Structure formats: structure tokens, C-alpha cells
Short mmCIF file of C-alpha atoms in Angstrom, two decimals:
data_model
loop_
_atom_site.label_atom_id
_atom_site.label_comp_id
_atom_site.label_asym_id
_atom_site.label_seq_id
_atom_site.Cartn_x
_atom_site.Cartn_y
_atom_site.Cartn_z
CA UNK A 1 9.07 -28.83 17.73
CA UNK A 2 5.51 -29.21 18.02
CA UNK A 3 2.61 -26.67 14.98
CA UNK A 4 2.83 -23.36 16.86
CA UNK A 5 -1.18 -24.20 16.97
CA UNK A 6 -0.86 -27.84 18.75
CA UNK A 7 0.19 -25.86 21.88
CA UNK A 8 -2.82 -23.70 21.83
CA UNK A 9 -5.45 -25.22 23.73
CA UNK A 10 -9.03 -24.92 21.50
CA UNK A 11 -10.93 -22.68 24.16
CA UNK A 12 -8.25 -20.39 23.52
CA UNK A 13 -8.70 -20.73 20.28
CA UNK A 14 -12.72 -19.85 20.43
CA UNK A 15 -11.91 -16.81 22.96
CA UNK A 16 -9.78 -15.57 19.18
CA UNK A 17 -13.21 -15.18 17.62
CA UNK A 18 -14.98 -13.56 20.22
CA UNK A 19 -12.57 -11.84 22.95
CA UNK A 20 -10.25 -8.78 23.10
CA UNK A 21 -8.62 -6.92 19.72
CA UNK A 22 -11.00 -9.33 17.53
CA UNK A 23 -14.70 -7.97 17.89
CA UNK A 24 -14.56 -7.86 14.27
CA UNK A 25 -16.20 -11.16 15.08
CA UNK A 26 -19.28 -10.11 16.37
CA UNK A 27 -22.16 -11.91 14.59
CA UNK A 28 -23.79 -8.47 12.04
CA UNK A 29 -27.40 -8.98 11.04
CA UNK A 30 -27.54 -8.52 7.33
CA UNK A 31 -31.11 -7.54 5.44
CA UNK A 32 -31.74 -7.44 2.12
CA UNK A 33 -30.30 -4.05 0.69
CA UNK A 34 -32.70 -1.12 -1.25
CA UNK A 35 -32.36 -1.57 -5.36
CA UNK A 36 -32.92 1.98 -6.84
CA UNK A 37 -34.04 3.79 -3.54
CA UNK A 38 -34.07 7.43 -2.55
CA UNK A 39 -32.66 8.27 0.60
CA UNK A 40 -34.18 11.55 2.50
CA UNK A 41 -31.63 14.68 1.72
CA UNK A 42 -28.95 14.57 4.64
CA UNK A 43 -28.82 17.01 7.52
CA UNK A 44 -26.09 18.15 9.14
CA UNK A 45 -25.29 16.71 12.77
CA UNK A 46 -23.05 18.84 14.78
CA UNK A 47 -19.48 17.33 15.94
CA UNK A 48 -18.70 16.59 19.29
CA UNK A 49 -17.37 19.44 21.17
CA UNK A 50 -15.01 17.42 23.75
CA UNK A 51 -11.69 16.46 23.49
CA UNK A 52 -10.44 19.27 21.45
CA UNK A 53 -12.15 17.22 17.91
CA UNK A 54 -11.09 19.48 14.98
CA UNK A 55 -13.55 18.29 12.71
CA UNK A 56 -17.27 18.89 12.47
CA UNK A 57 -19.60 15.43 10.95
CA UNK A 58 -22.40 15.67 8.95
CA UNK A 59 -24.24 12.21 8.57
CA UNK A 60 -24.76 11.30 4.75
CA UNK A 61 -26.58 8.17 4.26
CA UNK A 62 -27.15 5.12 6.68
CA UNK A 63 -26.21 1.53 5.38
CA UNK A 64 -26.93 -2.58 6.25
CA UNK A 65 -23.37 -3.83 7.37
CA UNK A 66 -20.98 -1.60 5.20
CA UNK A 67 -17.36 -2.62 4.79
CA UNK A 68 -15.49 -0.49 2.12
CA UNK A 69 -15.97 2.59 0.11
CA UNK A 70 -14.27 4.04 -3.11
CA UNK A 71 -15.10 7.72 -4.97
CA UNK A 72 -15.59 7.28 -8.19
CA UNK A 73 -14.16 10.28 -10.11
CA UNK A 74 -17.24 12.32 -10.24
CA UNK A 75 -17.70 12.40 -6.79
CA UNK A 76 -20.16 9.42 -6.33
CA UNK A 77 -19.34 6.26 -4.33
CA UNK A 78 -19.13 2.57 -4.74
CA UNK A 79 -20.10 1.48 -0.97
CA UNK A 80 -19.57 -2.84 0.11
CA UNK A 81 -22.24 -3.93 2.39
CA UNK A 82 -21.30 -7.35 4.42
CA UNK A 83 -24.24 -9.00 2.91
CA UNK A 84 -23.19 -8.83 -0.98
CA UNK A 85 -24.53 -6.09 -2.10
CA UNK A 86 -22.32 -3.32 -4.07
CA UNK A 87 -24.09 -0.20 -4.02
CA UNK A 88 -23.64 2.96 -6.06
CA UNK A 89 -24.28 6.08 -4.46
CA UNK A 90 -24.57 9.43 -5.41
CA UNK A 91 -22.20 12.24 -4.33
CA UNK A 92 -24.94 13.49 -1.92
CA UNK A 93 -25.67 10.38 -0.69
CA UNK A 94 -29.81 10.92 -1.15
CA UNK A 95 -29.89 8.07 -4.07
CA UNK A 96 -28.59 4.46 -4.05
CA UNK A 97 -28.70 1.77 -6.88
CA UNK A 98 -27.87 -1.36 -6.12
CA UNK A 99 -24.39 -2.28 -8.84
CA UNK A 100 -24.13 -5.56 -8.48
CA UNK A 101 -25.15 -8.07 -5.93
CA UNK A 102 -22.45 -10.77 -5.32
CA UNK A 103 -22.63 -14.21 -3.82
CA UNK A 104 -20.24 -14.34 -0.88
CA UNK A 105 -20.31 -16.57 2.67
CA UNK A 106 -21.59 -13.85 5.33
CA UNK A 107 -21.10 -15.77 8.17
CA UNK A 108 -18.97 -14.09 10.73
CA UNK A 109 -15.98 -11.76 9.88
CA UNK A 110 -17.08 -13.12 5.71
CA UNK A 111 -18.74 -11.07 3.48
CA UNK A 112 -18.30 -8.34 0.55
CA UNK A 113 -15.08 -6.80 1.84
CA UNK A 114 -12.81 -4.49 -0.45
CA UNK A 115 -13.73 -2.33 -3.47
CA UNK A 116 -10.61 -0.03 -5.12
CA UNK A 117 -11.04 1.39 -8.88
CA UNK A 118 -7.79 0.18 -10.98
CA UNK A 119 -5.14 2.64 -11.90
CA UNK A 120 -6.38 3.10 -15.10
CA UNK A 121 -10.28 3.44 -13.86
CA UNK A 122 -10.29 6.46 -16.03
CA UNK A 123 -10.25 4.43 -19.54
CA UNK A 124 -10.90 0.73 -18.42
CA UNK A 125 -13.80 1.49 -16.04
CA UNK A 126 -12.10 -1.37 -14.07
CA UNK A 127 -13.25 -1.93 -10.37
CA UNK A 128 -11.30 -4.31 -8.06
CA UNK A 129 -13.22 -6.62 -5.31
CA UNK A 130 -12.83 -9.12 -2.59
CA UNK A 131 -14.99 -11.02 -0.63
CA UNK A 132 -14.98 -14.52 1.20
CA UNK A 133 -16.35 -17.71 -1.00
CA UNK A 134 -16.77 -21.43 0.64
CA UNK A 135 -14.84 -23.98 -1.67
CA UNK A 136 -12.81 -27.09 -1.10
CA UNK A 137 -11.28 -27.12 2.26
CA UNK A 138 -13.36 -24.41 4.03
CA UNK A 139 -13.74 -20.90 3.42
CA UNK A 140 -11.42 -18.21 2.02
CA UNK A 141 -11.19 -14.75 0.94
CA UNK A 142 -10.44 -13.84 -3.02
CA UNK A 143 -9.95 -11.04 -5.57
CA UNK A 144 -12.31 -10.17 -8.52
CA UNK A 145 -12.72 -7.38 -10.90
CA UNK A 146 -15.60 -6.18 -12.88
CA UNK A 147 -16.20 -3.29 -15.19
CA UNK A 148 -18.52 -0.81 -14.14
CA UNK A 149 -20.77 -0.05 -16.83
CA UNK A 150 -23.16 3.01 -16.70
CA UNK A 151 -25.16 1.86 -13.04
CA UNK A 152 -23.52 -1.83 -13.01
CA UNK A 153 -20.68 -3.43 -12.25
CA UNK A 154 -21.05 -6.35 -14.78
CA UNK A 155 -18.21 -9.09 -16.31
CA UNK A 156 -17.23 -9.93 -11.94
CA UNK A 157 -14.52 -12.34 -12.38
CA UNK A 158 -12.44 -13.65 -9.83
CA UNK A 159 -8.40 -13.37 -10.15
CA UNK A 160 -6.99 -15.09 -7.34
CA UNK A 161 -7.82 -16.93 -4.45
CA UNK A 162 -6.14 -17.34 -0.96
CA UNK A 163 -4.53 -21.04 -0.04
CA UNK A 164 -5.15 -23.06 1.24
CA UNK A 165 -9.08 -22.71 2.17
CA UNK A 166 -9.71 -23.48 5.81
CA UNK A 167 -12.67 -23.67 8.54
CA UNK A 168 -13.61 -21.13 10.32
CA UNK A 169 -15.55 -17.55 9.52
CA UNK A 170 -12.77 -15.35 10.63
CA UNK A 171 -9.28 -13.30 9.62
CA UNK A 172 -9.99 -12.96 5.70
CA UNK A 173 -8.24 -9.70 5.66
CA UNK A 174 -8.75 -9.03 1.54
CA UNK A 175 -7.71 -5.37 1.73
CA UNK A 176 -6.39 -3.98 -1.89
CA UNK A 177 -3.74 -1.41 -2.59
CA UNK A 178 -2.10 -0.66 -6.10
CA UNK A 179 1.61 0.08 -6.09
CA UNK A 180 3.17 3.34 -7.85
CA UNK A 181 4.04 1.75 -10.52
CA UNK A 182 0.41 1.01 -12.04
CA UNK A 183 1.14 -2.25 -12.68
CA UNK A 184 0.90 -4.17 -9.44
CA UNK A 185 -1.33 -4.72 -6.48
CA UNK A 186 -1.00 -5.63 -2.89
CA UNK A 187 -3.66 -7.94 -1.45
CA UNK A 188 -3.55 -8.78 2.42
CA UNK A 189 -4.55 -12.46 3.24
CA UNK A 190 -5.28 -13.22 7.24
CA UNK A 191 -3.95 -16.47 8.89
CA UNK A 192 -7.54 -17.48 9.52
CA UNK A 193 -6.70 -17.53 13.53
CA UNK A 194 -5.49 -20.83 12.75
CA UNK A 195 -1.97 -19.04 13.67
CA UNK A 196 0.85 -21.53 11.96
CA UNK A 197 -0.15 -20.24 8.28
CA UNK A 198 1.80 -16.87 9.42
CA UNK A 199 5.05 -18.57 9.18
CA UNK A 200 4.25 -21.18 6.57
CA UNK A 201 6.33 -20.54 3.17
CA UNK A 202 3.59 -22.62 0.90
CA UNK A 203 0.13 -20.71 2.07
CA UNK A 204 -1.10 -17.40 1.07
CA UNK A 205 -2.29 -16.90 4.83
CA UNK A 206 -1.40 -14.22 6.99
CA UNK A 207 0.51 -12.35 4.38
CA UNK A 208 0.70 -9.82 2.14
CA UNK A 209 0.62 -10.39 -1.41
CA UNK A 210 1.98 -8.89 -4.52
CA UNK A 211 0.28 -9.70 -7.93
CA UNK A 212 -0.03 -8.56 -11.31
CA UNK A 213 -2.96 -6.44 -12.30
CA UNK A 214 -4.81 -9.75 -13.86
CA UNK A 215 -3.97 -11.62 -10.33
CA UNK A 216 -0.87 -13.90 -11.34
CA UNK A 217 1.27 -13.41 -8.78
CA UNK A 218 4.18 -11.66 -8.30
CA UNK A 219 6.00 -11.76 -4.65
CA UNK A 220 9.31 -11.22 -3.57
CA UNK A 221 11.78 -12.80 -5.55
CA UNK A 222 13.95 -13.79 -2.57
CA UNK A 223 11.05 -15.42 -0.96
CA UNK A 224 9.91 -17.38 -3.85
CA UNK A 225 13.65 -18.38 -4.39
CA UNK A 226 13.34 -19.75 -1.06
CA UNK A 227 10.17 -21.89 -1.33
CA UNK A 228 7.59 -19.18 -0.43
CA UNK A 229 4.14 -19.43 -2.77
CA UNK A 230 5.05 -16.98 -5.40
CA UNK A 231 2.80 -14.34 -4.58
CA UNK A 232 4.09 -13.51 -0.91
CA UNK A 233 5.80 -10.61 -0.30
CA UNK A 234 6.14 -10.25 3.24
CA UNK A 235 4.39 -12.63 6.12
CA UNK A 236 4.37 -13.25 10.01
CA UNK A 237 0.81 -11.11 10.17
CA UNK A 238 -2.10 -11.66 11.55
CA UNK A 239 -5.66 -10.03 10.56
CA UNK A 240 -4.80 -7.27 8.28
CA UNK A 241 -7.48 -4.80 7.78
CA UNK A 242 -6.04 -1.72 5.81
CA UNK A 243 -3.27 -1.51 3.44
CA UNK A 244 -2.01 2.44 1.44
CA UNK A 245 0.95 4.00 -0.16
CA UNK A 246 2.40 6.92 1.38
CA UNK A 247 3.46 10.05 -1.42
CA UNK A 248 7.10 8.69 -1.27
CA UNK A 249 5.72 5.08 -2.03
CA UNK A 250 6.35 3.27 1.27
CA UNK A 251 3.46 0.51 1.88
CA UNK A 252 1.47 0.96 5.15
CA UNK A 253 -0.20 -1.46 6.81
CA UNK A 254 -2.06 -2.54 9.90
CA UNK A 255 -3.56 -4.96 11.87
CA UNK A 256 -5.36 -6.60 14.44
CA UNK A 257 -3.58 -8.27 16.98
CA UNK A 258 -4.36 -11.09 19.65
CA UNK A 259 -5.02 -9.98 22.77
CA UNK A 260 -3.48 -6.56 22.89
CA UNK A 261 -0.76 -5.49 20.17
CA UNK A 262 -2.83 -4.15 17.53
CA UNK A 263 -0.24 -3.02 14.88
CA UNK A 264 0.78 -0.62 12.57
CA UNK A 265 3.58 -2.06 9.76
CA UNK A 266 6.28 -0.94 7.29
CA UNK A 267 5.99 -3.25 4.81
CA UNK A 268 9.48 -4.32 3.25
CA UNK A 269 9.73 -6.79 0.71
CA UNK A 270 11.18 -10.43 2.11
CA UNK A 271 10.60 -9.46 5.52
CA UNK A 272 9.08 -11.54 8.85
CA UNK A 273 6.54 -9.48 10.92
CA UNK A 274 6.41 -12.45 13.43
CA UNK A 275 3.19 -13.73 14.07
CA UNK A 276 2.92 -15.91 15.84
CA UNK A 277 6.55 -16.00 17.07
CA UNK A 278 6.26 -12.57 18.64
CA UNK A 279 3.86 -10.13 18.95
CA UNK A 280 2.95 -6.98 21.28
CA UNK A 281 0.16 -8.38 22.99
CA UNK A 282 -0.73 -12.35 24.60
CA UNK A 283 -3.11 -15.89 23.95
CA UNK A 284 -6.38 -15.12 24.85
CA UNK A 285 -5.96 -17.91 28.01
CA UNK A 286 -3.14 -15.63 29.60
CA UNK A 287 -0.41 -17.21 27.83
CA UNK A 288 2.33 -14.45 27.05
CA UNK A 289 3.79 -14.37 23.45
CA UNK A 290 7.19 -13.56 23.19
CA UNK A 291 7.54 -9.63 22.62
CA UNK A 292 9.27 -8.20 19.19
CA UNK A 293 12.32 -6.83 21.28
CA UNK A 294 13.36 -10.50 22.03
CA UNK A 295 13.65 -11.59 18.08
CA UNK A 296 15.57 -8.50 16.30
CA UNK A 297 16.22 -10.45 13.44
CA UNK A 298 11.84 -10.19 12.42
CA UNK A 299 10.40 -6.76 11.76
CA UNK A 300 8.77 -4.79 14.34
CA UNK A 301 6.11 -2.88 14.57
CA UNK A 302 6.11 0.67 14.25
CA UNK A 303 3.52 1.68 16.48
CA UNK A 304 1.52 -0.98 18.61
CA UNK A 305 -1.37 -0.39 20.95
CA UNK A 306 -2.21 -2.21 24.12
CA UNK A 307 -4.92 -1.89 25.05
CA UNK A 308 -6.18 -2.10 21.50
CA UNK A 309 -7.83 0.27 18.82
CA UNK A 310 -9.26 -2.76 16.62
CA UNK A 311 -7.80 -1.18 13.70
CA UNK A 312 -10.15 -0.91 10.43
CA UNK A 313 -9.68 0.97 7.45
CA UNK A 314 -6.76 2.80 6.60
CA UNK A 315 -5.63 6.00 4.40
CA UNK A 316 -2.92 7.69 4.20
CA UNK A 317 -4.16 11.15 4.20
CA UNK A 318 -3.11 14.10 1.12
CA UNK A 319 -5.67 16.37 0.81
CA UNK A 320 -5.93 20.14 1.60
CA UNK A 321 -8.92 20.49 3.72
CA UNK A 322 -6.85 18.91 6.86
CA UNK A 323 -3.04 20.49 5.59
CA UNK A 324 -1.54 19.69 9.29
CA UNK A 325 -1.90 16.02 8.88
CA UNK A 326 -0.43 16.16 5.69
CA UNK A 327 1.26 12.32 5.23
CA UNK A 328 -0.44 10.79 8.49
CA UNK A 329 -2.38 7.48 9.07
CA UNK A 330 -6.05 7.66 9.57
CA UNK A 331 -7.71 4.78 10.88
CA UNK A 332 -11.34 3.15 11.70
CA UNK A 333 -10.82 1.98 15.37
CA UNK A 334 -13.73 -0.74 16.13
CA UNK A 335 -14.05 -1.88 20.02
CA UNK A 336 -11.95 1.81 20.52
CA UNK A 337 -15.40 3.44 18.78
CA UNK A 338 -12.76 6.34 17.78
CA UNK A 339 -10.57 7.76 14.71
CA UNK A 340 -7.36 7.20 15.12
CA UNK A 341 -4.24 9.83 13.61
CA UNK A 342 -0.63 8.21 13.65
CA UNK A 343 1.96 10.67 12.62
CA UNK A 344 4.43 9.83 10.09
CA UNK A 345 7.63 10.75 9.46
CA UNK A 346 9.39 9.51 6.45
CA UNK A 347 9.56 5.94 7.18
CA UNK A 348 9.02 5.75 10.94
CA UNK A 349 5.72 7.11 13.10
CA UNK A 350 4.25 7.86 16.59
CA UNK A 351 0.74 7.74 17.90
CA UNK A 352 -1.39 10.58 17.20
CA UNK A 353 -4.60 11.60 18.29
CA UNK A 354 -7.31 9.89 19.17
CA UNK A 355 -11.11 11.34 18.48
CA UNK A 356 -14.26 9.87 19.86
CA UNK A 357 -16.67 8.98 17.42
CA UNK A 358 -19.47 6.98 19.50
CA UNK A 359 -19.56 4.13 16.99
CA UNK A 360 -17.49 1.33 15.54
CA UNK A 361 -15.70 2.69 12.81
CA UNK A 362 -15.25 0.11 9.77
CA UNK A 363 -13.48 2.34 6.89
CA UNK A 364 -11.90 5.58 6.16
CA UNK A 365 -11.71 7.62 2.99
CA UNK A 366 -10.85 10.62 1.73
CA UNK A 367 -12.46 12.45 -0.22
CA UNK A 368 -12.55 13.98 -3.92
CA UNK A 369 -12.30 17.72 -1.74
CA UNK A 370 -10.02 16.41 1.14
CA UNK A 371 -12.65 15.76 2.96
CA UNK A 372 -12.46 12.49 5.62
CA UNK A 373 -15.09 10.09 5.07
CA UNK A 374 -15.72 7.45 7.54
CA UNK A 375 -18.19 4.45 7.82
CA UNK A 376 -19.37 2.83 11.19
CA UNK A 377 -19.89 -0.60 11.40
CA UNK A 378 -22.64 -2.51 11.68
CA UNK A 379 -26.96 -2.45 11.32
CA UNK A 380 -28.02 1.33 10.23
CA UNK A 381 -24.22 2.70 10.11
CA UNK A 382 -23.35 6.05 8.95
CA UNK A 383 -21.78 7.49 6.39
CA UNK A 384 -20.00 10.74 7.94
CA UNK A 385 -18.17 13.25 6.55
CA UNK A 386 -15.86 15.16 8.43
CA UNK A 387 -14.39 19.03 7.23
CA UNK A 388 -12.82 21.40 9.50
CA UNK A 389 -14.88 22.72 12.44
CA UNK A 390 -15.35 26.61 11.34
#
């Protein structure tokens, strides 16, 4: 049988980067960022009033291209813009300081991606990064931690790198979740839309990863037994843009899908998610893929959308401010310019609700308060924070 990608034809291929669930791809324009700027004290923008929204938004700061954002435990925020540029922000958002400024590849999905304090922030003042590099063979996406000292994060080193590095500026993934147990972290890796990595046992693409805390990896044992590349814990995904724990520590996850299908995952160690064997949605030239329901021996989805959300960020929400969506999914929804609930129970879920927001949204948070924090995407995006309408 023929590489899954010989039988794609390339315009297909270029429709991946620039059609359907995938306006990720959308070229960003990326300025240089403020260093040790004031911002002008935030005012409060009503909420919507359509569509039954039960939050009200206040806009907090404006940023270049953000991609991620982490509270620190005083309430400020380490925000990723696209460009390189880590910035730490006050709890307010009226001051910025620029905390380190990192050399990535920008070029089309690339950039500054994750940022996610270590377990033990507390005492090791440990922050965890990823961003896309060029290197030999192409481009990539990797993980590096630094140590954020007073204003800067200084010492950045990288820990691990996806395999094999390939052409093309788009699927990086690089979202970061730490397990329970303090001593591990999960690290998605996209299949590059080059499609075969999904399903092959020797690259890091289009999986999720389990390594140690200092990056050595740490996957499934049954799938290393079997061949895999040591850090791979499950595969058969595609672009996979948010990654949390639930309270009972079952691993969330979602992604992107081709055209149509965007996904949201159970991850279970060992197991196939399918791409590109199956999927929910089709090949951007019409093509059908085979659905999930025709291969019950790899691991469906538990709730798919067609027509897409363009998934981004993803929490898993605990807080008291919203206590009705205790446990749930919150997530970004790009190209669906909306915030997106999915309801969980236990270890199964069902679509939610889902709120207009008028703008792509890149990343959720929650936070210190309960409060839901979200960042649109793009040139002059928001910071928002959303409480319960009064």
C-alpha cells in the first residue's frame, strides 16, 4: 500500500494550509512588542446581550499576535505573543514588561506558542515554553524552560524537540499540560499536515507526548515495547491545540480537524485516534475520509463538530464564579469567532453552548478568582475577562 500522503494530490495539500477547520494558517502581522510600557487603565465594555450570554467582558489590555497566557500566583500574567516576545503583565493589565524575547520561526502557524508555570512554580520559579525553531530537515516545534527571576525569564533552555523536523509552517501543536502526579508532562506534537507522521511509530508527529519534567521522555510503555519513539503516548491526531486534566485526572484534549471534524479527545495511554485513517470530516479536494464508526478498533472522538469551531485553547473549568459549569470544557473557537462550553460527565461529554464573541478566540484561562479569561487572535487582540452578568 501506497504513504497515506502519495494519494493526496499537492493542491489538496495547499487547500490544508489555507481552507476550512485550518485558518490557524492565516498569515498574522507581527510588530515589534512595547519593553516596559504603560497601558491606559482598562474600561469596562458591556457583554453582548443576545443569545442568552451569561457573562459580562471587560477588555483588559490589547496585544501583537498573542498565543498563550499563564497567572502567575499573585495575580499577574505571563502572556506569548506570535512574534517572540514573552511579556509580563500586571494583574490589571495597565503595565507590561517585556520577560524575555525568544528567537523562534514566525512564519505561518510558527511562533512563541505555550507558556505553563511547573508544578513546583512556587519554590523553583520554573516556567515551561514552546515555540517553533528551523533546524536540520525543516522546521519544528520544541519545549524549553526558564526561571523567572524578579521581571525576567532568564536560563531558557530547550528540553526536547519534535522528530523528525519537516517543511512547511504549519500543525506545531506544542500545547503543555502537567499530569497529577507532579512529575510528568504532556506535550502535543502536530503531524505537520504532512498526514503519514500520525500513524508512524518512529516520529514524534501528530501525537501526544509524555516526558519527564527535564524533557527525557517517558511514553507508554506498551507503545515503546512495540517500536513507538519512547516519548509517545497516544497518536493518530492531527493539529492539537489545547491539552488539561480534569479534577479526577482524565487528560482532555482537542483538535483541529481537516475539513470538518474538529475534535474533542479522551486521551488513553497506547491508544490510536486515527488520523489519517478516519476522521469526522473529508480532504480538502472532496475526497471523503473514512468515518470513526467504520474502524472500532481506534478511539473515537467524543464530541466532533462539522461544520467546525477551529478549536484553540482549552481549560477545564473549577472555579466558583461560574459553579454550573463546574468540570466542563471551555474552548477558544477561531473561524467560529465564539466560546465554546462542552459538558462533561465523568469520562464522556456533549456539546454545550456556544457564545458569540465577535473575534477569533486564541486561548482560554481561568482565573486566580474563577474568573474566564480569554485572548483573541491576531493584530490588536484583547485580553477579556468574563464574570457573571449581574
Amino acid at each position: 500500500m501506497l504513504p497515506f500522503r502519495s494519494l493526496i494530490p499537492a493542491a489538496a495539500l495547499l487547500a490544508a494550509c489555507n481552507a476550512g477547520s485550518d485558518v490557524d494558517a492565516a498569515p498574522v502581522v507581527v510588530s515589534p512588542a512595547p519593553t516596559a510600557t504603560a497601558t491606559p487603565t482598562p474600561t469596562p465594555t458591556p457583554s453582548p446581550t443576545t443569545g442568552g450570554v451569561p457573562f459580562a467582558t471587560r477588555e483588559v489590555a490589547t496585544f501583537n499576535a498573542p498565543w498563550a497566557m499563564t497567572f502567575l500566583p499573585d495575580g499577574r500574567m505571563l502572556v506569548t505573543e506570535k512574534g517572540g516576545t514573552l511579556l509580563l503583565v500586571s494583574a490589571d493589565g495597565s503595565q507590561r514588561t517585556t520577560a524575555a524575547t525568544i528567537p523562534v520561526d514566525s512564519a505561518g502557524q510558527g511562533g512563541l506558542m505555550d507558556v505553563v508555570l511547573a508544578p513546583d512554580f512556587a519554590n523553583s520559579r520554573r516556567v515551561y515554553l514552546s515555540y517553533s525553531v528551523a533546524g536540520d530537515g525543516g522546521k519544528g516545534v520544541v519545549l524549553a524552560r526558564g526561571v523567572l527571576d524578579g521581571n525576567r525569564v532568564t536560563g531558557i533552555t530547550e528540553l526536547f524537540r519534535a522528530t523528525p523536523f519537516v517543511s512547511g509552517d504549519g500543525h506545531y501543536s506544542g500545547r503543555i499540560a502537567f499530569a497529577p502526579d507532579g512529575r510528568h508532562l504532556f506535550f502535543t506534537n502536530g503531524e505537520r499536515q504532512k498526514f503519514d507522521p500520525a500513524q508512524d511509530p518512529k516520529a514524534t508527529l501528530g501525537k501526544v507526548l509524555r516526558l519527564t519534567l527535564d524533557g527525557q521522555p517517558a511514553g507508554d510503555p506498551g507503545l515503546t515495547a512495540r517500536g513507538f519513539h519512547p516519548a509517545v503516548w497516544s497518536y493518530g491526531h492531527r493539529n492539537l491545540l489545547g491539552i488539561a486534566f480534569d479534577a479526577q485526572g482524565n487528560l482532555w484534549e482537542q483538535e483541529m480537524g481537516p475539513k470538518g471534524g474538529d475534535e474533542v479527545n479522551l486521551i488513553l495511554a497506547g491508544r490510536n485516534y486515527g488520523y489519517p485513517l478516519v476522521s469526522e470530516g473529508d480532504h480538502y479536494d472532496g475526497r471523503p475520509i473514512p468515518r470513526h464508526s467504520t474502524r472500532p478498533d481506534l478511539e473515537a472522538p467524543k464530541v466532533a463538530w462539522n461544520p467546525v469551531i477551529s478549536p484553540g485553547g482549552l481549560i477545564v473549568y473549577s472555579g466558583r464564579m461560574f459553579p454550573q459549569y463546574a468540570g466542563d470544557l471551555f474552548i477558544g473557537g477561531l473561524s467560529s469567532e465564539a466560546l465554546v462550553r462542552v459538558d462533561v460527565n465523568g469520562t464522556n461529554a456533549a456539546k454545550g453552548d456556544q457564545w458569540p464573541m465577535n473575534a477569533r478566540i486564541r486561548e482560554v484561562e481561568e482565573g486566580p478568582d474563577g474568573a474566564i479569561w480569554v485572548l483573541q487572535d491576531g493584530a490588536n487582540a484583547k485580553l477579556l475577562m468574563l464574570t457573571p452578568r449581574g
